[in-house]
Amino acid sequence: IPEESERKFFLDWLACKAQNMGFRGPAIVMIARKQGTGRTMLADMVKTLFGNNNTVNVPFEQMVGDGQFNEWMEAPIVVTDETLNTGQANYYHTYEKLKEMIDPRPKMVTINPKYGKKRTVMVHSSFMFFSNHAEALSISANDRRFFVLDNAMTPKEPEFFGELNAWLSVRDGNNNPEWAKHVWRWLLARDVNVEAILAPPVMTASKSRMLEGSKSPLAAAVGAIFDHWPSPNIFPAQVEDSLEV
């Protein structure tokens, strides 16, 4: 994460989760326009830090689809690869579906497991979305659920990842990853402002590009009209809502 402010936010977000597993915070959306930036390695490190039982990888299509089973929402950390809102008809359906499950604060959710009875529980799931597309999600301009950041434009040289893999491979006397206990202690000691992390996410450059690039045809048309409509007394969203109905 090359941008310092975005990197700080992500590390603070991760520290909040380590210090209090009940923390949720906004969903993290990472956009890598080139392959090989190390996100898969990052996801593996997060899984090692928080434990396999606390981290689950859910395909995006399963998350926003019409499937009835959602026990994965009980996992403290949910990771989704290849995030992309595809199909014009899915623009609003997908965002509304995501709004139901993603909230910066814990909420009561009905869990429908594949095996067993339904139950209502307080969920504390925090989300990490990975995508190679700038327009990965169609979100609203006043969104408060997603913090969108850019990954590196130029992947590190192979030597860097060679050294990193060697560091990750070191084991302690109990055959546990040596790096994990040091990083975990570092996260626990990190001084973070939780309320700042829970505040509506700032409009990053990546989020601005996502808003512009993921507009539905209807939103794009209404926006073009408003660009040439002097001093309108209504907002574009009101027109879009009316036309959708």
CSV table of N, CA and C in Angstrom, one decimal, residues 71-174:
chain,number,residue,atom,x,y,z
A,71,GLU,N,-23.5,-19.0,7.0
A,71,GLU,CA,-22.8,-19.2,8.3
A,71,GLU,C,-21.4,-18.6,8.3
A,72,TRP,N,-20.9,-18.3,7.1
A,72,TRP,CA,-19.5,-17.7,7.0
A,72,TRP,C,-19.5,-16.3,7.6
A,73,MET,N,-20.7,-15.7,7.8
A,73,MET,CA,-20.8,-14.3,8.4
A,73,MET,C,-20.3,-14.3,9.9
A,74,GLU,N,-20.3,-15.5,10.5
A,74,GLU,CA,-19.9,-15.6,11.9
A,74,GLU,C,-18.4,-15.5,12.0
A,75,ALA,N,-17.6,-15.6,11.0
A,75,ALA,CA,-16.2,-15.6,11.0
A,75,ALA,C,-15.7,-14.1,11.3
A,76,PRO,N,-14.8,-13.9,12.2
A,76,PRO,CA,-14.3,-12.5,12.5
A,76,PRO,C,-13.8,-11.8,11.3
A,77,ILE,N,-13.1,-12.5,10.4
A,77,ILE,CA,-12.5,-11.8,9.2
A,77,ILE,C,-13.0,-12.6,8.0
A,78,VAL,N,-13.5,-11.9,7.0
A,78,VAL,CA,-14.0,-12.5,5.7
A,78,VAL,C,-13.2,-11.8,4.6
A,79,VAL,N,-12.6,-12.7,3.8
A,79,VAL,CA,-11.7,-12.2,2.7
A,79,VAL,C,-12.4,-12.7,1.4
A,80,THR,N,-12.5,-11.8,0.4
A,80,THR,CA,-13.1,-12.1,-0.9
A,80,THR,C,-12.1,-11.7,-2.0
A,81,ASP,N,-11.7,-12.7,-2.8
A,81,ASP,CA,-10.9,-12.4,-4.0
A,81,ASP,C,-11.7,-12.1,-5.2
A,82,GLU,N,-11.1,-11.5,-6.2
A,82,GLU,CA,-11.7,-11.3,-7.5
A,82,GLU,C,-13.1,-10.6,-7.4
A,83,THR,N,-13.1,-9.5,-6.6
A,83,THR,CA,-14.3,-8.7,-6.4
A,83,THR,C,-14.7,-8.0,-7.7
A,84,LEU,N,-15.8,-8.1,-8.2
A,84,LEU,CA,-16.3,-7.4,-9.4
A,84,LEU,C,-17.8,-7.5,-9.5
A,85,ASN,N,-18.4,-6.3,-9.5
A,85,ASN,CA,-19.9,-6.2,-9.6
A,85,ASN,C,-20.2,-6.3,-11.1
A,86,THR,N,-20.6,-7.4,-11.6
A,86,THR,CA,-20.8,-7.6,-13.1
A,86,THR,C,-22.3,-7.5,-13.4
A,87,GLY,N,-22.5,-7.1,-14.7
A,87,GLY,CA,-23.9,-7.1,-15.2
A,87,GLY,C,-24.7,-5.8,-14.8
A,88,GLN,N,-25.2,-5.1,-15.7
A,88,GLN,CA,-26.0,-3.9,-15.4
A,88,GLN,C,-27.1,-4.1,-14.5
A,89,ALA,N,-27.8,-5.2,-14.6
A,89,ALA,CA,-28.9,-5.5,-13.7
A,89,ALA,C,-28.6,-5.7,-12.3
A,90,ASN,N,-27.3,-5.9,-12.0
A,90,ASN,CA,-26.9,-6.2,-10.7
A,90,ASN,C,-26.4,-5.0,-9.9
A,91,TYR,N,-26.3,-3.8,-10.5
A,91,TYR,CA,-25.7,-2.7,-9.8
A,91,TYR,C,-26.3,-2.4,-8.5
A,92,TYR,N,-27.6,-2.2,-8.4
A,92,TYR,CA,-28.3,-1.8,-7.2
A,92,TYR,C,-28.5,-3.0,-6.3
A,93,HIS,N,-28.8,-4.2,-6.9
A,93,HIS,CA,-29.0,-5.4,-6.1
A,93,HIS,C,-27.8,-5.7,-5.3
A,94,THR,N,-26.6,-5.6,-6.0
A,94,THR,CA,-25.4,-6.0,-5.3
A,94,THR,C,-25.1,-5.1,-4.1
A,95,TYR,N,-25.2,-3.8,-4.3
A,95,TYR,CA,-24.9,-2.8,-3.3
A,95,TYR,C,-25.9,-3.0,-2.1
A,96,GLU,N,-27.1,-3.2,-2.4
A,96,GLU,CA,-28.1,-3.4,-1.3
A,96,GLU,C,-27.8,-4.7,-0.6
A,97,LYS,N,-27.4,-5.7,-1.3
A,97,LYS,CA,-27.1,-7.0,-0.6
A,97,LYS,C,-25.9,-6.7,0.3
A,98,LEU,N,-24.8,-6.0,-0.2
A,98,LEU,CA,-23.7,-5.8,0.7
A,98,LEU,C,-24.0,-4.9,1.9
A,99,LYS,N,-24.9,-3.9,1.7
A,99,LYS,CA,-25.3,-3.1,2.8
A,99,LYS,C,-26.0,-3.9,3.9
A,100,GLU,N,-26.6,-5.0,3.5
A,100,GLU,CA,-27.3,-5.8,4.5
A,100,GLU,C,-26.3,-6.5,5.5
A,101,MET,N,-25.2,-6.8,4.9
A,101,MET,CA,-24.2,-7.6,5.7
A,101,MET,C,-23.0,-6.9,6.2
A,102,ILE,N,-22.7,-5.7,5.7
A,102,ILE,CA,-21.5,-4.9,6.1
A,102,ILE,C,-22.0,-3.7,6.9
A,103,ASP,N,-21.5,-3.6,8.1
A,103,ASP,CA,-21.8,-2.4,8.9
A,103,ASP,C,-20.6,-2.2,9.8
A,104,PRO,N,-20.2,-0.9,10.0
A,104,PRO,CA,-19.0,-0.6,10.8
A,104,PRO,C,-19.1,-1.1,12.2
A,105,ARG,N,-20.4,-1.3,12.7
A,105,ARG,CA,-20.5,-1.8,14.1
A,105,ARG,C,-21.3,-3.1,14.1
A,106,PRO,N,-21.1,-3.9,15.2
A,106,PRO,CA,-21.7,-5.2,15.3
A,106,PRO,C,-23.3,-5.1,15.2
A,107,LYS,N,-23.9,-6.1,14.7
A,107,LYS,CA,-25.3,-6.1,14.5
A,107,LYS,C,-25.9,-7.5,14.6
A,108,MET,N,-27.1,-7.6,14.9
A,108,MET,CA,-27.8,-8.9,15.0
A,108,MET,C,-28.1,-9.4,13.6
A,109,VAL,N,-27.8,-10.7,13.3
A,109,VAL,CA,-28.0,-11.3,12.0
A,109,VAL,C,-28.6,-12.7,12.2
A,110,THR,N,-29.5,-13.1,11.3
A,110,THR,CA,-30.0,-14.4,11.3
A,110,THR,C,-29.1,-15.3,10.5
A,111,ILE,N,-28.5,-16.3,11.1
A,111,ILE,CA,-27.6,-17.2,10.4
A,111,ILE,C,-28.4,-18.5,10.0
A,112,ASN,N,-28.3,-18.8,8.7
A,112,ASN,CA,-28.9,-20.0,8.2
A,112,ASN,C,-27.8,-21.0,7.8
A,113,PRO,N,-27.4,-21.9,8.7
A,113,PRO,CA,-26.3,-22.8,8.3
A,113,PRO,C,-26.8,-23.9,7.4
A,114,LYS,N,-25.8,-24.5,6.6
A,114,LYS,CA,-26.2,-25.6,5.7
A,114,LYS,C,-26.7,-26.8,6.5
A,115,TYR,N,-26.1,-27.0,7.7
A,115,TYR,CA,-26.5,-28.1,8.5
A,115,TYR,C,-26.9,-27.5,9.9
A,116,GLY,N,-28.1,-27.7,10.3
A,116,GLY,CA,-28.5,-27.2,11.6
A,116,GLY,C,-29.6,-26.2,11.5
A,117,LYS,N,-30.1,-25.7,12.6
A,117,LYS,CA,-31.2,-24.8,12.6
A,117,LYS,C,-30.7,-23.3,12.5
A,118,LYS,N,-31.6,-22.5,12.1
A,118,LYS,CA,-31.4,-21.0,12.0
A,118,LYS,C,-31.2,-20.5,13.5
A,119,ARG,N,-30.3,-19.5,13.6
A,119,ARG,CA,-30.1,-18.8,14.8
A,119,ARG,C,-29.8,-17.3,14.6
A,120,THR,N,-30.2,-16.5,15.6
A,120,THR,CA,-29.9,-15.1,15.5
A,120,THR,C,-28.8,-14.8,16.5
A,121,VAL,N,-27.7,-14.2,15.9
A,121,VAL,CA,-26.5,-13.9,16.7
A,121,VAL,C,-26.0,-12.5,16.4
A,122,MET,N,-25.1,-12.0,17.3
A,122,MET,CA,-24.5,-10.8,17.0
A,122,MET,C,-23.2,-11.1,16.2
A,123,VAL,N,-23.1,-10.5,15.0
A,123,VAL,CA,-21.9,-10.8,14.2
A,123,VAL,C,-20.9,-9.6,14.3
A,124,HIS,N,-19.6,-10.0,14.2
A,124,HIS,CA,-18.5,-9.0,14.3
A,124,HIS,C,-17.6,-9.1,13.1
A,125,SER,N,-18.1,-9.6,12.0
A,125,SER,CA,-17.3,-9.9,10.8
A,125,SER,C,-16.7,-8.6,10.2
A,126,SER,N,-15.4,-8.6,9.9
A,126,SER,CA,-14.7,-7.5,9.2
A,126,SER,C,-14.4,-8.0,7.8
A,127,PHE,N,-14.5,-7.2,6.8
A,127,PHE,CA,-14.4,-7.6,5.4
A,127,PHE,C,-13.2,-7.1,4.7
A,128,MET,N,-12.5,-7.9,3.9
A,128,MET,CA,-11.4,-7.5,3.1
A,128,MET,C,-11.8,-7.9,1.6
A,129,PHE,N,-11.9,-7.0,0.7
A,129,PHE,CA,-12.2,-7.2,-0.7
A,129,PHE,C,-11.0,-7.0,-1.5
A,130,PHE,N,-10.6,-7.9,-2.4
A,130,PHE,CA,-9.5,-7.7,-3.3
A,130,PHE,C,-10.0,-7.7,-4.7
A,131,SER,N,-9.5,-6.8,-5.5
A,131,SER,CA,-9.9,-6.7,-6.9
A,131,SER,C,-8.8,-6.2,-7.8
A,132,ASN,N,-8.9,-6.5,-9.1
A,132,ASN,CA,-8.0,-5.9,-10.0
A,132,ASN,C,-8.7,-4.9,-10.9
A,133,HIS,N,-9.9,-4.5,-10.5
A,133,HIS,CA,-10.7,-3.6,-11.3
A,133,HIS,C,-11.0,-2.3,-10.6
A,134,ALA,N,-10.7,-1.2,-11.2
A,134,ALA,CA,-11.0,0.1,-10.5
A,134,ALA,C,-12.4,0.3,-10.2
A,135,GLU,N,-13.3,-0.3,-11.0
A,135,GLU,CA,-14.8,-0.2,-10.9
A,135,GLU,C,-15.4,-1.4,-10.2
A,136,ALA,N,-14.6,-2.0,-9.3
A,136,ALA,CA,-15.0,-3.3,-8.7
A,136,ALA,C,-16.4,-3.3,-8.1
A,137,LEU,N,-16.8,-2.2,-7.4
A,137,LEU,CA,-18.1,-2.2,-6.8
A,137,LEU,C,-18.8,-0.9,-7.2
A,138,SER,N,-20.1,-1.1,-7.2
A,138,SER,CA,-21.0,0.1,-7.5
A,138,SER,C,-21.5,0.6,-6.1
A,139,ILE,N,-21.0,1.7,-5.6
A,139,ILE,CA,-21.3,2.2,-4.3
A,139,ILE,C,-21.9,3.6,-4.4
A,140,SER,N,-22.6,4.0,-3.4
A,140,SER,CA,-23.2,5.4,-3.4
A,140,SER,C,-22.2,6.4,-3.0
A,141,ALA,N,-22.4,7.6,-3.4
A,141,ALA,CA,-21.5,8.8,-3.1
A,141,ALA,C,-21.4,9.0,-1.7
A,142,ASN,N,-22.4,8.8,-0.9
A,142,ASN,CA,-22.3,9.0,0.6
A,142,ASN,C,-22.1,7.7,1.4
A,143,ASP,N,-21.5,6.8,0.7
A,143,ASP,CA,-21.2,5.5,1.3
A,143,ASP,C,-20.4,5.6,2.6
A,144,ARG,N,-20.7,4.8,3.6
A,144,ARG,CA,-19.9,4.9,4.9
A,144,ARG,C,-19.4,3.5,5.3
A,145,ARG,N,-19.5,2.5,4.3
A,145,ARG,CA,-19.2,1.1,4.6
A,145,ARG,C,-17.9,0.7,4.0
A,146,PHE,N,-17.3,1.4,3.1
A,146,PHE,CA,-16.1,0.9,2.4
A,146,PHE,C,-15.0,1.9,2.4
A,147,PHE,N,-13.8,1.4,2.8
A,147,PHE,CA,-12.6,2.2,2.6
A,147,PHE,C,-11.8,1.6,1.5
A,148,VAL,N,-11.7,2.4,0.4
A,148,VAL,CA,-11.0,1.9,-0.8
A,148,VAL,C,-9.6,2.4,-0.9
A,149,LEU,N,-8.7,1.5,-1.2
A,149,LEU,CA,-7.3,1.9,-1.3
A,149,LEU,C,-6.6,1.3,-2.5
A,150,ASP,N,-5.5,1.8,-2.9
A,150,ASP,CA,-4.7,1.3,-4.0
A,150,ASP,C,-3.6,0.5,-3.6
A,151,ASN,N,-3.4,-0.6,-4.2
A,151,ASN,CA,-2.1,-1.4,-4.0
A,151,ASN,C,-1.0,-0.8,-5.0
A,152,ALA,N,0.2,-1.3,-4.8
A,152,ALA,CA,1.3,-0.8,-5.6
A,152,ALA,C,1.1,-0.9,-7.1
A,153,MET,N,1.4,0.1,-7.8
A,153,MET,CA,1.3,0.0,-9.3
A,153,MET,C,2.4,-0.9,-9.9
A,154,THR,N,3.6,-0.9,-9.2
A,154,THR,CA,4.7,-1.7,-9.7
A,154,THR,C,5.1,-2.8,-8.7
A,155,PRO,N,4.9,-4.0,-9.0
A,155,PRO,CA,5.3,-5.1,-8.0
A,155,PRO,C,6.7,-5.0,-7.7
A,156,LYS,N,7.0,-5.5,-6.4
A,156,LYS,CA,8.4,-5.6,-6.0
A,156,LYS,C,9.2,-6.6,-6.8
A,157,GLU,N,10.5,-6.5,-6.8
A,157,GLU,CA,11.3,-7.4,-7.5
A,157,GLU,C,11.3,-8.8,-6.9
A,158,PRO,N,11.6,-9.8,-7.6
A,158,PRO,CA,11.5,-11.2,-7.1
A,158,PRO,C,12.4,-11.4,-5.8
A,159,GLU,N,13.5,-10.7,-5.7
A,159,GLU,CA,14.4,-10.8,-4.6
A,159,GLU,C,13.7,-10.4,-3.3
A,160,PHE,N,12.8,-9.4,-3.4
A,160,PHE,CA,12.1,-8.9,-2.2
A,160,PHE,C,11.2,-10.0,-1.7
A,161,PHE,N,10.5,-10.7,-2.6
A,161,PHE,CA,9.6,-11.7,-2.1
A,161,PHE,C,10.3,-13.0,-1.7
A,162,GLY,N,11.5,-13.2,-2.2
A,162,GLY,CA,12.4,-14.3,-1.8
A,162,GLY,C,12.8,-14.1,-0.3
A,163,GLU,N,13.2,-12.8,0.0
A,163,GLU,CA,13.6,-12.5,1.4
A,163,GLU,C,12.4,-12.6,2.3
A,164,LEU,N,11.2,-12.1,1.8
A,164,LEU,CA,10.0,-12.2,2.7
A,164,LEU,C,9.6,-13.6,3.0
A,165,ASN,N,9.6,-14.4,1.9
A,165,ASN,CA,9.3,-15.9,2.1
A,165,ASN,C,10.2,-16.5,3.1
A,166,ALA,N,11.5,-16.2,3.0
A,166,ALA,CA,12.5,-16.8,3.9
A,166,ALA,C,12.2,-16.4,5.4
A,167,TRP,N,11.8,-15.1,5.6
A,167,TRP,CA,11.4,-14.6,6.9
A,167,TRP,C,10.2,-15.3,7.4
A,168,LEU,N,9.2,-15.5,6.5
A,168,LEU,CA,7.9,-16.1,6.9
A,168,LEU,C,8.1,-17.6,7.3
A,169,SER,N,9.2,-18.2,6.8
A,169,SER,CA,9.4,-19.6,7.0
A,169,SER,C,10.1,-20.0,8.3
A,170,VAL,N,10.6,-19.0,9.0
A,170,VAL,CA,11.3,-19.3,10.2
A,170,VAL,C,10.4,-19.7,11.3
A,171,ARG,N,10.7,-20.8,12.0
A,171,ARG,CA,9.8,-21.4,13.0
A,171,ARG,C,10.5,-21.3,14.4
A,172,ASP,N,9.6,-21.2,15.4
A,172,ASP,CA,10.2,-21.2,16.8
A,172,ASP,C,10.3,-22.6,17.3
A,173,GLY,N,10.6,-22.8,18.6
A,173,GLY,CA,10.8,-24.1,19.1
A,173,GLY,C,9.5,-25.0,19.1
A,174,ASN,N,8.3,-24.3,19.1
A,174,ASN,CA,7.1,-25.1,19.0
A,174,ASN,C,6.6,-25.2,17.6
